[in-house]
Structure formats: C-alpha cells, structure tokens
XYZ file of C-alpha atoms in Angstrom:
722
model
C 6.841 -119.952 136.314
C 6.534 -116.164 136.757
C 8.946 -113.676 135.178
C 10.845 -111.256 137.444
C 10.133 -107.456 137.291
C 13.626 -106.886 135.875
C 12.942 -109.244 132.998
C 9.556 -107.540 132.398
C 11.253 -104.145 132.113
C 13.779 -105.581 129.688
C 10.984 -106.908 127.472
C 9.164 -103.518 127.564
C 12.324 -101.633 126.625
C 12.911 -104.038 123.798
C 9.352 -103.608 122.509
C 9.661 -99.784 122.656
C 12.978 -100.021 120.840
C 11.341 -102.083 118.116
C 8.484 -99.527 117.797
C 10.920 -96.599 117.528
C 12.934 -98.476 114.918
C 9.702 -99.266 113.032
C 8.690 -95.593 113.006
C 12.130 -94.585 111.757
C 11.872 -97.259 109.114
C 8.482 -95.903 108.029
C 9.709 -92.284 107.723
C 12.809 -93.406 105.835
C 10.683 -95.573 103.569
C 8.388 -92.632 102.756
C 11.383 -90.454 101.783
C 12.865 -93.260 99.759
C 9.465 -93.873 98.169
C 9.299 -90.302 96.845
C 12.810 -90.598 95.460
C 12.016 -94.035 94.099
C 8.886 -92.735 92.350
C 10.984 -90.187 90.484
C 13.489 -92.884 89.553
C 10.702 -95.192 88.373
C 9.380 -92.407 86.161
C 12.801 -91.983 84.569
C 13.291 -95.733 84.164
C 9.816 -96.313 82.734
C 10.261 -93.345 80.379
C 13.582 -94.752 79.209
C 12.146 -98.242 78.720
C 9.108 -96.810 76.921
C 11.395 -94.840 74.616
C 13.477 -97.955 73.934
C 10.286 -99.767 72.912
C 9.434 -96.838 70.637
C 12.925 -97.099 69.140
C 12.348 -100.780 68.358
C 9.098 -99.827 66.596
C 10.905 -97.126 64.598
C 13.722 -99.521 63.633
C 11.266 -102.216 62.524
C 9.205 -99.810 60.407
C 12.432 -98.389 58.933
C 13.503 -101.876 57.845
C 10.051 -102.579 56.364
C 10.128 -99.373 54.305
C 13.696 -100.079 53.153
C 12.577 -103.585 52.159
C 9.662 -102.123 50.190
C 12.016 -99.713 48.387
C 14.309 -102.667 47.668
C 11.316 -104.513 46.177
C 10.657 -101.539 43.872
C 14.333 -101.524 42.835
C 14.099 -105.182 41.842
C 10.854 -104.538 39.958
C 12.235 -101.615 37.940
C 15.407 -103.563 37.069
C 13.302 -106.575 36.045
C 11.041 -104.420 33.849
C 14.110 -102.701 32.318
C 15.577 -106.056 31.311
C 12.218 -107.198 29.889
C 12.099 -103.966 27.812
C 15.675 -104.565 26.607
C 14.631 -104.430 22.925
C 13.583 -100.824 23.426
C 10.425 -98.842 24.268
C 7.131 -100.241 22.936
C 5.310 -98.819 19.961
C 2.850 -95.975 20.754
C -0.428 -97.365 22.018
C 1.059 -100.792 22.761
C 0.532 -102.173 26.324
C 3.057 -105.010 26.807
C 2.004 -107.719 29.265
C 5.265 -107.197 31.204
C 4.199 -103.642 32.065
C 0.697 -104.763 33.064
C 2.112 -107.498 35.303
C 4.566 -105.099 36.897
C 1.785 -102.560 37.534
C -0.347 -105.189 39.243
C 2.549 -106.036 41.581
C 3.692 -102.526 42.453
C 0.387 -100.632 42.600
C 0.138 -101.555 46.318
C 3.605 -100.076 46.884
C 2.534 -96.536 45.981
C 3.404 -96.590 42.252
C 0.631 -94.718 40.452
C 2.049 -95.088 36.937
C 4.959 -96.379 34.847
C 6.658 -94.199 32.248
C 8.875 -95.452 29.405
C 11.055 -92.628 28.021
C 12.001 -93.177 24.367
C 14.875 -90.845 23.402
C 13.822 -90.846 19.724
C 15.755 -88.907 17.120
C 17.155 -85.374 17.364
C 14.398 -84.090 15.068
C 11.525 -85.904 16.737
C 12.632 -85.342 20.321
C 11.846 -87.619 23.276
C 8.581 -89.480 23.692
C 7.173 -90.527 27.071
C 4.755 -93.450 27.307
C 2.482 -93.170 30.386
C 0.960 -96.430 31.648
C -1.759 -96.498 34.293
C -3.670 -99.555 35.411
C -6.506 -98.815 32.939
C -5.115 -96.014 30.774
C -2.285 -95.088 28.404
C -1.106 -91.915 26.704
C 2.065 -90.549 25.109
C 3.582 -87.084 25.367
C 6.661 -85.176 24.180
C 9.902 -85.770 26.058
C 10.589 -85.156 29.765
C 11.311 -81.784 31.228
C 12.211 -80.691 34.741
C 8.692 -79.426 35.477
C 7.202 -82.904 35.804
C 10.226 -85.178 36.266
C 12.240 -83.283 38.926
C 15.633 -84.725 39.783
C 15.688 -87.525 37.142
C 18.766 -87.476 34.838
C 18.193 -87.497 31.094
C 18.417 -90.791 29.125
C 21.971 -91.899 28.481
C 23.471 -90.312 31.617
C 22.710 -93.189 33.993
C 25.047 -96.182 34.252
C 23.525 -99.629 33.533
C 21.624 -101.216 36.410
C 21.663 -97.871 38.263
C 18.378 -97.075 40.003
C 17.942 -93.327 40.561
C 15.552 -91.879 43.109
C 14.407 -88.285 42.764
C 13.711 -86.283 45.890
C 10.058 -85.832 46.950
C 8.503 -82.613 45.698
C 7.899 -80.448 48.828
C 4.965 -78.145 49.334
C 2.350 -80.586 48.049
C 0.065 -82.686 50.285
C 0.347 -85.589 47.815
C 4.097 -85.650 47.345
C 5.562 -87.742 44.534
C 9.016 -88.940 43.666
C 10.403 -90.783 40.670
C 12.534 -93.904 40.394
C 14.461 -94.337 37.123
C 16.504 -97.171 35.581
C 18.081 -97.249 32.072
C 17.045 -99.731 29.379
C 20.136 -101.952 29.085
C 19.963 -103.106 25.472
C 18.124 -100.420 23.525
C 19.762 -98.828 20.481
C 19.437 -95.489 22.223
C 19.404 -95.538 25.980
C 15.935 -94.958 27.341
C 14.574 -94.899 30.872
C 11.975 -96.827 32.825
C 10.429 -94.512 35.437
C 8.090 -95.328 38.332
C 6.039 -92.373 39.597
C 5.558 -93.036 43.318
C 2.926 -91.400 45.500
C 4.873 -91.091 48.753
C 1.700 -91.091 50.880
C 0.494 -94.328 49.233
C 3.918 -95.862 49.859
C 4.156 -94.927 53.558
C 0.518 -95.086 54.702
C 0.279 -98.941 55.059
C 3.309 -98.965 57.355
C 2.408 -95.986 59.565
C -1.364 -95.561 59.757
C -1.905 -98.308 62.356
C 1.163 -97.606 64.541
C 0.267 -97.017 68.191
C 2.937 -96.389 70.774
C 1.098 -96.846 74.052
C -2.535 -95.825 73.609
C -2.260 -92.644 71.528
C 1.311 -92.486 70.206
C 1.913 -92.221 66.476
C 4.699 -91.974 63.886
C 5.845 -89.388 61.346
C 8.584 -89.195 58.700
C 10.688 -86.314 57.434
C 12.933 -86.171 54.376
C 16.608 -85.217 54.481
C 15.512 -81.768 53.301
C 13.431 -81.308 56.470
C 9.924 -81.725 54.976
C 7.196 -83.950 56.413
C 6.606 -86.953 54.156
C 4.005 -88.437 56.505
C 2.167 -87.121 59.577
C -1.233 -87.862 61.195
C -1.884 -84.123 60.858
C -2.578 -84.131 57.101
C -1.879 -80.371 56.884
C 1.730 -81.057 57.908
C 2.527 -83.265 54.882
C 4.799 -81.488 52.411
C 5.516 -78.653 54.864
C 8.813 -77.614 56.453
C 9.126 -79.520 59.747
C 10.888 -76.531 61.338
C 8.196 -73.970 60.482
C 4.807 -75.696 60.514
C 4.758 -76.350 64.280
C 5.603 -72.740 65.075
C 2.892 -71.573 62.693
C 0.338 -73.771 64.439
C 1.198 -72.605 67.977
C 3.547 -69.558 68.159
C 3.354 -69.512 71.978
C 5.550 -72.584 72.383
C 9.278 -72.808 71.744
C 10.081 -75.851 69.639
C 13.830 -75.462 70.092
C 14.310 -79.016 71.448
C 12.511 -80.883 68.648
C 14.137 -78.623 66.057
C 17.543 -79.470 67.529
C 16.729 -83.207 67.419
C 15.605 -82.905 63.800
C 18.533 -80.742 62.662
C 21.453 -82.332 64.527
C 20.348 -85.971 64.707
C 17.518 -87.003 62.396
C 18.710 -85.132 59.298
C 22.220 -86.513 59.887
C 20.958 -90.107 59.694
C 21.363 -90.882 63.410
C 19.062 -92.934 65.607
C 18.231 -92.385 69.256
C 15.675 -91.231 71.807
C 14.720 -88.046 73.624
C 11.841 -85.799 74.664
C 10.419 -82.417 73.678
C 7.502 -80.088 74.388
C 4.530 -79.787 72.034
C 1.235 -77.864 72.049
C -1.168 -80.616 70.936
C -1.661 -84.357 70.705
C -4.669 -86.128 69.123
C -7.240 -83.509 70.134
C -5.489 -82.456 73.362
C -4.041 -78.935 73.533
C -1.706 -77.117 75.896
C 1.897 -77.796 76.809
C 2.429 -81.543 76.443
C 5.752 -83.278 77.040
C 6.369 -86.051 74.514
C 8.814 -88.932 74.286
C 10.442 -89.484 70.885
C 12.465 -92.295 69.299
C 13.867 -91.958 65.796
C 15.697 -94.114 63.241
C 17.048 -93.448 59.714
C 15.559 -94.886 56.509
C 18.157 -95.473 53.786
C 16.462 -94.637 50.482
C 19.242 -94.645 47.879
C 22.999 -94.598 47.472
C 22.917 -92.723 44.139
C 22.564 -89.051 45.062
C 22.544 -90.270 48.707
C 19.127 -89.799 50.255
C 17.958 -90.651 53.775
C 14.640 -90.160 55.498
C 14.015 -90.382 59.225
C 11.076 -91.954 61.064
C 10.023 -90.774 64.526
C 7.648 -92.521 66.959
C 6.210 -90.195 69.651
C 3.868 -90.507 72.628
C 2.941 -88.160 75.527
C 4.606 -88.654 78.906
C 1.095 -88.587 80.446
C 0.609 -92.187 79.274
C 3.287 -93.514 81.604
C 2.702 -91.178 84.563
C -0.504 -93.025 85.451
C 1.472 -96.272 85.661
C 4.150 -94.642 87.822
C 1.577 -93.127 90.182
C -0.228 -96.447 90.583
C 3.080 -98.188 91.322
C 3.957 -95.508 93.915
C 0.589 -95.910 95.660
C 1.027 -99.660 95.791
C 4.485 -99.198 97.251
C 3.186 -96.841 99.955
C 0.436 -99.306 100.873
C 3.006 -102.068 101.034
C 5.157 -99.992 103.373
C 2.184 -99.447 105.714
C 1.465 -103.156 105.733
C 5.120 -103.897 106.487
C 5.074 -101.426 109.405
C 1.946 -103.058 110.831
C 3.495 -106.484 110.402
C 6.660 -105.382 112.224
C 4.712 -104.027 115.169
C 2.546 -107.164 115.337
C 5.563 -109.419 115.077
C 7.640 -107.651 117.731
C 5.999 -109.466 120.634
C 5.889 -112.786 118.815
C 9.634 -112.641 118.217
C 10.336 -112.492 121.950
C 7.760 -115.149 122.847
C 9.197 -117.673 120.423
C 12.849 -116.774 120.944
C 13.836 -119.883 122.842
C 11.689 -122.171 120.701
C 13.216 -120.721 117.569
C 16.758 -121.256 118.936
C 16.069 -124.933 119.542
C 14.546 -125.247 116.075
C 17.628 -123.651 114.498
C 19.959 -126.020 116.310
C 18.006 -129.002 115.008
C 17.896 -127.538 111.493
C 21.672 -126.942 111.478
C 22.293 -130.507 112.561
C 20.050 -131.943 109.839
C 21.569 -129.761 107.151
C 25.087 -130.632 108.228
C 24.294 -134.307 107.746
C 22.626 -133.588 104.381
C 25.667 -131.581 103.324
C 27.964 -134.446 104.266
C 25.866 -136.887 102.200
C 25.793 -134.429 99.287
C 29.561 -134.024 99.440
C 30.067 -137.773 99.297
C 27.643 -138.016 96.372
C 29.422 -135.170 94.580
C 32.828 -136.774 95.087
C 31.539 -140.048 93.649
C 29.997 -138.244 90.680
C 33.181 -136.295 89.901
C 35.444 -139.311 90.199
C 33.265 -141.404 87.873
C 32.526 -138.672 85.290
C 34.127 -139.020 81.847
C 34.810 -135.295 81.610
C 37.886 -133.191 82.385
C 37.205 -131.835 85.900
C 39.841 -129.985 87.888
C 40.352 -126.947 90.145
C 43.211 -124.431 90.081
C 44.391 -121.664 92.386
C 45.286 -118.074 91.523
C 48.815 -119.116 90.458
C 47.490 -121.630 87.949
C 48.519 -124.672 90.023
C 46.202 -127.689 90.075
C 44.414 -128.173 93.417
C 42.472 -131.301 92.433
C 41.727 -133.323 89.310
C 39.356 -136.203 88.626
C 40.750 -139.621 87.592
C 39.474 -139.350 84.001
C 41.361 -136.101 83.260
C 44.574 -137.365 84.848
C 44.323 -140.787 83.169
C 43.699 -139.245 79.742
C 47.239 -137.827 79.862
C 48.762 -140.889 81.533
C 48.885 -139.441 85.040
C 47.288 -140.118 88.401
C 45.451 -137.426 90.422
C 48.162 -137.390 93.084
C 50.853 -136.730 90.454
C 49.101 -133.496 89.408
C 48.273 -131.817 92.716
C 50.179 -128.602 93.411
C 51.630 -128.766 89.881
C 51.115 -126.264 87.012
C 48.575 -126.944 84.282
C 51.378 -127.696 81.836
C 51.907 -131.065 83.548
C 48.635 -132.218 81.953
C 48.011 -129.988 78.957
C 50.342 -128.858 76.142
C 51.921 -125.434 76.674
C 49.608 -123.412 74.357
C 46.473 -124.919 75.891
C 47.886 -124.525 79.416
C 48.627 -120.822 78.793
C 45.113 -120.273 77.461
C 43.606 -122.015 80.502
C 45.797 -119.898 82.775
C 44.471 -116.741 81.090
C 40.862 -117.904 81.465
C 41.419 -118.797 85.136
C 42.957 -115.360 85.778
C 39.952 -113.743 84.121
C 37.598 -115.670 86.429
C 39.613 -114.575 89.480
C 39.525 -110.932 88.325
C 35.882 -110.745 87.212
C 34.284 -113.300 89.587
C 32.144 -114.770 86.819
C 32.177 -117.868 84.665
C 33.806 -117.950 81.238
C 33.482 -120.552 78.522
C 35.782 -121.310 75.607
C 36.613 -124.025 73.095
C 40.263 -125.095 73.276
C 42.423 -127.079 70.874
C 44.834 -129.603 72.418
C 47.637 -131.061 70.289
C 48.511 -134.382 71.903
C 51.317 -136.219 70.080
C 49.914 -137.085 66.628
C 46.312 -136.128 67.378
C 44.352 -132.967 67.951
C 41.330 -132.814 70.210
C 38.846 -130.041 70.954
C 37.321 -129.505 74.372
C 34.471 -127.234 75.472
C 35.693 -125.833 78.793
C 33.642 -123.923 81.365
C 35.625 -122.096 84.067
C 33.561 -121.239 87.177
C 34.521 -119.324 90.342
C 34.515 -121.070 93.736
C 33.992 -118.484 96.482
C 34.738 -118.549 100.197
C 32.480 -117.294 102.993
C 33.471 -113.686 102.305
C 32.426 -113.956 98.643
C 36.023 -113.842 97.388
C 37.092 -116.266 94.650
C 39.326 -118.859 96.291
C 39.665 -121.297 93.351
C 38.447 -121.913 89.827
C 36.571 -125.060 88.832
C 36.883 -126.231 85.228
C 34.549 -128.791 83.639
C 35.524 -129.626 80.053
C 34.056 -132.079 77.556
C 35.677 -133.646 74.502
C 33.853 -132.308 71.403
C 36.389 -133.418 68.781
C 33.919 -135.608 66.887
C 31.298 -132.861 66.878
C 33.859 -130.273 65.716
C 35.087 -132.471 62.882
C 31.525 -133.238 61.805
C 30.620 -129.542 61.791
C 33.711 -128.734 59.742
C 32.913 -131.452 57.190
C 29.298 -130.333 56.891
C 30.288 -126.676 56.478
C 32.885 -127.516 53.846
C 30.447 -129.754 51.996
C 27.878 -126.987 51.947
C 30.448 -124.464 50.709
C 31.595 -126.740 47.906
C 27.981 -127.444 46.929
C 27.323 -123.700 46.793
C 30.376 -123.238 44.573
C 29.114 -125.972 42.234
C 25.804 -124.162 41.875
C 27.630 -120.872 41.312
C 29.954 -122.377 38.714
C 27.051 -123.876 36.772
C 25.248 -120.536 36.780
C 28.375 -118.625 35.752
C 29.074 -121.041 32.893
C 25.518 -120.733 31.636
C 25.411 -116.940 31.860
C 28.971 -116.064 30.807
C 30.302 -118.761 28.452
C 27.986 -117.814 25.587
C 28.805 -114.057 25.703
C 32.512 -114.878 26.018
C 32.257 -117.170 22.991
C 30.645 -114.385 20.989
C 33.362 -111.915 22.087
C 36.172 -114.316 21.141
C 34.516 -115.217 17.817
C 34.067 -111.660 16.677
C 37.556 -110.755 17.939
C 38.997 -113.518 15.758
C 37.026 -112.291 12.701
C 38.201 -108.717 13.224
C 41.806 -109.842 13.720
C 41.774 -111.467 10.280
C 41.004 -108.090 8.714
C 43.229 -105.966 10.944
C 46.711 -104.879 9.905
C 49.335 -106.535 12.140
C 51.229 -104.208 14.462
C 48.534 -101.545 14.068
C 46.812 -99.987 17.084
C 43.511 -101.676 16.150
C 45.288 -105.042 15.911
C 46.836 -104.571 19.380
C 43.462 -103.540 20.856
C 41.781 -106.628 19.391
C 44.545 -108.860 20.791
C 43.962 -107.293 24.213
C 40.244 -108.080 23.964
C 41.046 -111.642 22.911
C 43.499 -112.155 25.817
C 41.025 -110.846 28.401
C 38.225 -112.982 26.923
C 40.414 -116.081 27.151
C 41.239 -115.103 30.742
C 37.521 -114.934 31.592
C 36.987 -118.296 29.949
C 39.805 -119.798 32.033
C 38.229 -118.382 35.231
C 34.896 -120.027 34.386
C 36.625 -123.338 33.641
C 38.472 -123.157 36.973
C 35.207 -122.617 38.830
C 33.633 -125.557 37.014
C 36.575 -127.773 37.897
C 35.829 -127.226 41.620
C 32.233 -128.262 41.096
C 33.158 -131.698 39.703
C 33.410 -134.116 42.628
C 34.876 -137.563 42.507
C 37.434 -136.943 39.727
C 40.810 -138.444 40.518
C 43.966 -136.446 39.873
C 47.152 -138.494 39.907
C 49.572 -135.632 39.298
C 52.468 -135.203 41.729
C 53.908 -131.747 42.373
C 57.215 -130.512 43.768
C 56.158 -127.640 46.045
C 59.663 -126.125 46.039
C 59.549 -125.749 42.261
C 55.925 -124.573 42.424
C 56.778 -121.795 44.885
C 59.892 -120.803 42.932
C 57.844 -120.187 39.774
C 55.281 -118.133 41.706
C 58.100 -115.985 43.142
C 59.309 -115.261 39.605
C 55.830 -113.970 38.756
C 55.410 -111.733 41.827
C 59.026 -110.589 42.304
C 58.451 -107.317 40.436
C 55.220 -106.634 42.352
C 57.029 -107.132 45.677
C 59.821 -104.740 44.672
C 57.348 -102.114 43.474
C 55.486 -102.254 46.811
C 58.707 -102.096 48.927
C 58.134 -105.590 50.364
C 61.150 -107.611 51.519
C 60.961 -111.339 50.723
C 62.471 -113.938 53.087
C 62.524 -117.539 51.827
C 63.215 -120.522 54.076
C 62.055 -123.562 52.112
C 63.640 -126.887 53.093
C 65.624 -128.548 50.329
C 64.235 -131.728 48.779
C 60.699 -131.442 50.088
C 58.736 -134.658 49.523
C 56.393 -134.405 46.521
C 52.681 -134.001 47.137
C 49.639 -135.144 45.217
C 48.051 -132.251 43.332
C 47.873 -130.243 40.130
C 50.903 -128.008 39.667
C 48.959 -125.042 38.230
C 46.179 -125.198 40.788
C 48.670 -125.235 43.674
C 50.422 -122.285 42.009
C 47.067 -120.504 42.097
C 46.820 -121.156 45.857
C 50.242 -119.621 46.593
C 49.628 -116.719 44.200
C 46.332 -115.927 45.993
C 48.029 -115.933 49.404
C 50.932 -113.733 48.228
C 48.597 -111.243 46.511
C 46.507 -111.014 49.699
C 49.684 -110.366 51.705
C 50.715 -107.581 49.295
C 47.266 -105.973 49.638
C 47.630 -106.065 53.428
C 50.945 -104.128 53.296
C 50.197 -100.921 51.355
C 53.133 -99.139 52.996
C 55.586 -102.031 52.520
C 56.719 -104.714 54.934
C 58.107 -108.242 55.060
C 56.855 -111.424 53.380
C 58.143 -114.721 54.763
C 57.641 -118.069 53.011
C 58.755 -121.223 54.831
C 58.478 -124.866 53.830
C 59.358 -128.033 55.710
C 58.300 -131.645 56.250
C 57.622 -133.484 59.496
C 59.984 -136.101 60.868
C 58.324 -139.038 59.105
C 58.170 -137.191 55.766
C 54.418 -137.846 55.795
C 53.274 -134.229 55.656
C 54.591 -131.054 54.043
C 53.996 -127.638 55.628
C 54.106 -124.322 53.742
C 53.590 -121.060 55.635
C 53.081 -117.583 54.132
C 53.477 -114.750 56.671
C 53.185 -110.989 56.302
C 53.543 -107.947 58.545
C 50.364 -106.325 57.241
C 47.316 -104.911 58.942
C 45.986 -108.285 60.039
C 42.458 -109.703 60.015
C 40.012 -108.782 62.834
C 39.046 -111.694 65.053
C 35.380 -111.233 64.099
C 36.258 -111.898 60.421
C 38.569 -114.904 60.882
C 35.643 -117.350 60.949
C 34.381 -116.136 57.551
C 37.524 -115.694 55.407
C 37.051 -119.040 53.611
C 33.413 -118.351 52.777
C 32.562 -117.570 49.127
C 32.274 -113.849 48.263
C 33.490 -112.746 51.709
C 36.220 -110.096 51.434
C 37.723 -107.421 53.661
C 38.982 -105.444 50.672
C 37.230 -102.250 49.539
C 34.405 -102.593 47.057
C 35.689 -103.285 43.544
C 39.105 -104.613 44.677
C 38.203 -108.211 45.463
C 35.622 -110.864 44.610
C 35.847 -112.843 47.832
C 36.598 -116.071 45.889
C 40.406 -116.244 46.256
C 40.633 -117.916 49.677
C 37.524 -120.005 49.066
C 38.951 -121.384 45.817
C 42.309 -121.970 47.546
C 40.545 -123.825 50.353
C 38.771 -126.029 47.798
C 42.013 -126.850 45.956
C 43.920 -127.766 49.127
C 40.995 -129.795 50.524
C 40.621 -131.705 47.248
C 44.111 -133.132 47.635
C 43.629 -134.060 51.292
C 45.310 -130.994 52.757
C 44.306 -128.272 55.170
C 44.762 -124.500 55.260
C 44.747 -122.563 58.527
C 45.030 -118.876 59.365
C 46.399 -117.028 62.383
C 46.236 -113.234 62.467
C 46.776 -110.285 64.777
C 45.756 -106.660 64.320
C 47.288 -103.515 65.751
C 44.926 -103.776 68.742
C 46.338 -107.173 69.807
C 49.659 -107.818 71.499
C 52.647 -108.935 69.460
C 52.135 -106.600 66.510
C 49.938 -106.979 63.421
C 50.415 -109.681 60.822
C 48.867 -112.776 59.249
C 50.161 -116.326 58.716
C 48.542 -118.938 56.465
C 49.772 -122.512 56.959
C 49.080 -125.169 54.312
C 49.484 -128.824 55.276
C 49.637 -131.370 52.437
C 50.048 -135.147 52.710
C 53.219 -136.382 51.023
C 52.831 -138.578 47.952
C 55.021 -141.468 46.788
C 58.008 -140.318 44.753
C 56.884 -139.731 41.164
C 57.889 -137.572 38.245
C 57.134 -133.933 39.054
C 55.067 -131.870 36.672
C 56.647 -128.592 35.749
C-alpha cells in the first residue's frame, strides 16, 4: 500500500521539526553544561572540604584522647608517690614504668619537685629513660606557666602553654602529690612535636593535602614546613612571600580558629609542597580542647589545593558533553523509527495496559486478603481524622466490627489520648507528605499496651495526599522485657557502685569518726572546738548512712514486711521542707485523700523518695512557684497513687529518657550527684511500684512544669510504722 503525497509531506515536516528540536536541545544542553560544570566544582569543593573536616575532627579527638591518657598517667604517678618525693639518686620502679608508657606520647622526662625546707629551698628530681639528676628548685626560666607547689588543688592537672619561638616547643603538665607532708609536684616535660607528629605526619587530604596546628596564642605547633614551627602564624607567611595578601587565612585564624570554632573555607597561598605561585587552597578546621584549668585550646587545620579537584570536574564535564552528543545522535537516529513503529507501538501499549489491569486486579485481591488476615492494626483515615477502613483484627481487638468504625473518629477504637496523638501524626503526614513512625501507649481498661505505629501517605493521581495508612504492631511484651532488662542492669550497676563506695569510703569514715570521738573526750563542752568536732561527727555519720543506703539497694532478695501509711509519710516530709518552701516563695497545695490504704514498704525509705522529688521541684523553681501533692487510691483500693507537680522550668524531652539513670543530672556541676531519682526508682521498684514522669518546658504548649506519679500496690491492713 503506497502512502499519499500529503502524508509524505506530513512525515517530512515532522522529521524536520524533530531535527530543529534536537538542535535546540543540544544548544541548551551546552549552556546548561557550562553552568553545571561550575556547580559541580562548587559541590565537589564543598564535599571535599566536608571530608577534610571529618579528618580534622577525628585527629582532634585522637589528640584529646592522648592528652587524656597523659592526665591519667600523671594522676596515677602522683598517687603512687603519695608518701613524698624519692630520695636523691633513687629511681622508683613506678617512675620507670610510667616513663616506658608515656615516652611514645612526647614526654621526654619526668620531674618530681620536692618543696624542701625554707633554708634548703626546692629540689627538682629529673628522670630520663636512662639518666637522673637533681637541681635546685624551679624557676620561671625553665618551668614557664607552672604554679609553685602548694598552689594547685588536689587532682588538678595543670598544662603550661607551649614556649613560642623555638622549633622544638615544650610544655609542662603538673599535678600535686596528694599525701606528702609538704605539697610537691609531679611534672611531665612534653615535646610538642613528639606528641603531635604521629597523628599528623601521614595525613593526606587528596594526594598532596596536609595538616597543621596552631595554639590559642597564634603560634604554629606543627607544620610540614619545619621553619614555621614556633613562629607567629600571622607573620611567617607574609615573611615568606610578601607579594601575596594573606588577609583571608588570617581572618579565619583570628575570628574562627583562635575562638575554638570549627568549619570550612578557602584562602590563597603562595606555595604548596614544592609548587609556587598563587594557589587557592581549601581548608577545614576543628578545635582541640587541651585543658580546663587556665583554659587552653589549639586548632587543627587540614588543607589541600583546589587544583586537585579541578581535574575531576573537568573530566566529568567532558564526559557530560560527550554524552550530550551521543544523545543528540540517538534522537536524530530515532526520529524516523518513532514514526515507523507508531502504530505497532500503539497496539503493544493497548495489550500491555490490558495485562497490567488484570495483574492489578489480582494484586488488589491478594492485598485485601493479606490485610484482612493480618494480626496487626491496619486502618486508613482522612484529613479530618475519620476512619475510612479498618481490618478485622484492629476492629475485633476493641470489640467492634469494621462496618461499625467506618466514617467514625479514631476515638471509637482508641482511648482519647492515643486517638489525639494519632490525629496529630495523621495531620503531620497530610502536611509533610512523608511517613512518620511513633510508639504509642494505649490504656485499655485495666491493661496498658504499646504499639509501634507507622503512618504512611496515600496519594492520588495528582500526587496529593488523599488518605493516611497506618500499620501498627503490638510490642507490649518487647517493651516490658526491655524495661525489665534496663532496670536489672541499672540495679546491678548500683550494686557494683555501692560495693566500691563501701570499700573506699567506710574505712576513712571510720577513722574520722574514731578520732572525732577521741578529741570530743578531751574537748570542753560548749566550747567552739567542741561544737566543731560535733559538726565533723554529724557529717561523718551522715556519710556513713549514705553508704549504708547505697548498700541496701545492692542486696537483692531481702524481704521487707513493713507497712507504711503514705499520708503520714508525706505529712512528716512536709514538716521537714516547710521552711525551705517558704524561703523559696513556693506555695504548697495538698490534696491527699483521707484514709489511704497502707502500702508495703519501709517508712524512712519512702520518705527519702518524697524528699528527693520535693527537693528537685524546689531546684526547678528558683524564682518561686507552686508545688502540688495529690494522693488517691483506685476504685478497688488495690493501688495508691501519689503525684508531685511543680511549675518549674521542666525537663527537655531529650533528657526524659535518662533521668532515672545513675549519675545523670540536669543540675549545674557541684549541685547534684545524679543519684536521687535513681535511688528513688530503686526504692519504689523494690516494693512493686512504679514511678513515671511527665514534663513540659517553656518551648512546649501548656506552660512549663513537671509531674512525677508514684504508683504503689496496696498492702493488707497492718500496723503502720511511724
């Protein structure tokens, strides 16, 4: 069958149209390619700098770890020299062992400073690996920045600042002797180059990149250019090449590196590993925290020339241009084929659509069968939070049928708190068009279950979210098991801690109490000395009681048959803290139900729990506020609930999961041990109870505040212990 001339002309016009479009595509692609090449260069440079930053951060952590190792070593040696400095000429094995461990960390010698008498003056014992000598006491000419003996607090490690201007810079690390008659010092003399060289000498960023370190005074501590070490980082570059302005790198050093910041950037240099001329370099930098005493920070920088990545960018651009040419040729070659196979392709598409429609129908039936037989909570909701569909398992779990739930709110299946949370998650999916996952607690009559719910968007043909699909699984058993394992591990840790505390503290406390008693026998009653000794005795007994309390939590399996009236227990605690509440302008509101059922537990230990919670509430309200204490029993008198609420600053959500861990505290350093809530948790758990916390900060809705709720099982009526 021959084609008509009109149809031939139509085909020719179509082919020419395709060729014109292909040419336009090619020219557009070339323009976009040039723009894309510049973007690739920026992206690759940024990624390369991020990799350099990772290198800098890792090396910074390694150096900080090495400095931490030296701190432990000097403290260990100080404790081993507790009896005082050795005799002249003596080489204790502890010093030799320490030298063998720290020689690889840049320590060239150990010095023991003996304060001596006023007439004799100080004596310094110098220990090398194979040598020893003694000299008169320290002076600022050879121990710069180290305080004199007796001025450092116990267990305080002091770092001097590296001595600038010398290619082999040294610094000193000092720690006092804790038990000597006159306080002496243990000093490590550290060769900074020996310390840093193992970490930096083999660093390669790209092919030729390297690293350098400056002190917080702006001097090079390490640099591949050996002449730079000990020199001012702001002057030495300019001295080497006065033709180049080093304003950018000087700004980075002054405003970022010396301020302890980390980041990335670029600057212009005049050399790089044998190359000279104007060279653009990429730089990534990170701080190194050296010491907190006389705060000292160094900064490490990893640099590499931009030339290293330009070759990669150029190669990628050439490949892209070649690909564009191939695509243009393919379009031209395919133009005719498209028209020749047009009808054949249409028939093929019709057949393909038919086959896929049937496959889709079979898949839908299979999916419906799978959903209906699954033992998971599966349902869909619309933008209003109404249920569109629900599988039989989810409906049956709450005593409903699927038809009863359609077009009904989520609260028809789930309790109100869980339904509100699900509504919020569904709204978030509608707004953000992405899946969210959360673990929800469902209180169903006399049981609580936990479900792991995944909310996923269902989109229509236009890509708009039309419904939300939720698939949730019951993880109650797993949650309970995790909680039991975590609590068991915490209690085991406390047992280990208590044993260690008893071993380390009981003997010194016994000595303190014994000598206090002896001195009291000789002291005149009602004298100042007598009162001071009684204060020492009271505090020693208090420490002893703390140790005994810790040990009591470590003893598992001991039965306690005491029964406590919580109303009376709380009343006594209020008597103790009433003055503290008034002094801190805190209003107390009590709402404790009369005749609460007694609970099983030690009266004093439960007092400790409530005292801990009230003290924490007071600490959270420095400017005053309200403290509410409520107590009530459930309908069957089987459980007793005590809640302690405050209007304080609240606990951040990120900390809520850790508040019952030992030694975790949100209080400033020195104001809390982090044991209060952990000990309270152990006491309540021992007697079969639970303690829960809900908290909001100023950033959350509803206002700040914290509520602790203690749930205790009621005990048979017995005589209360007062």
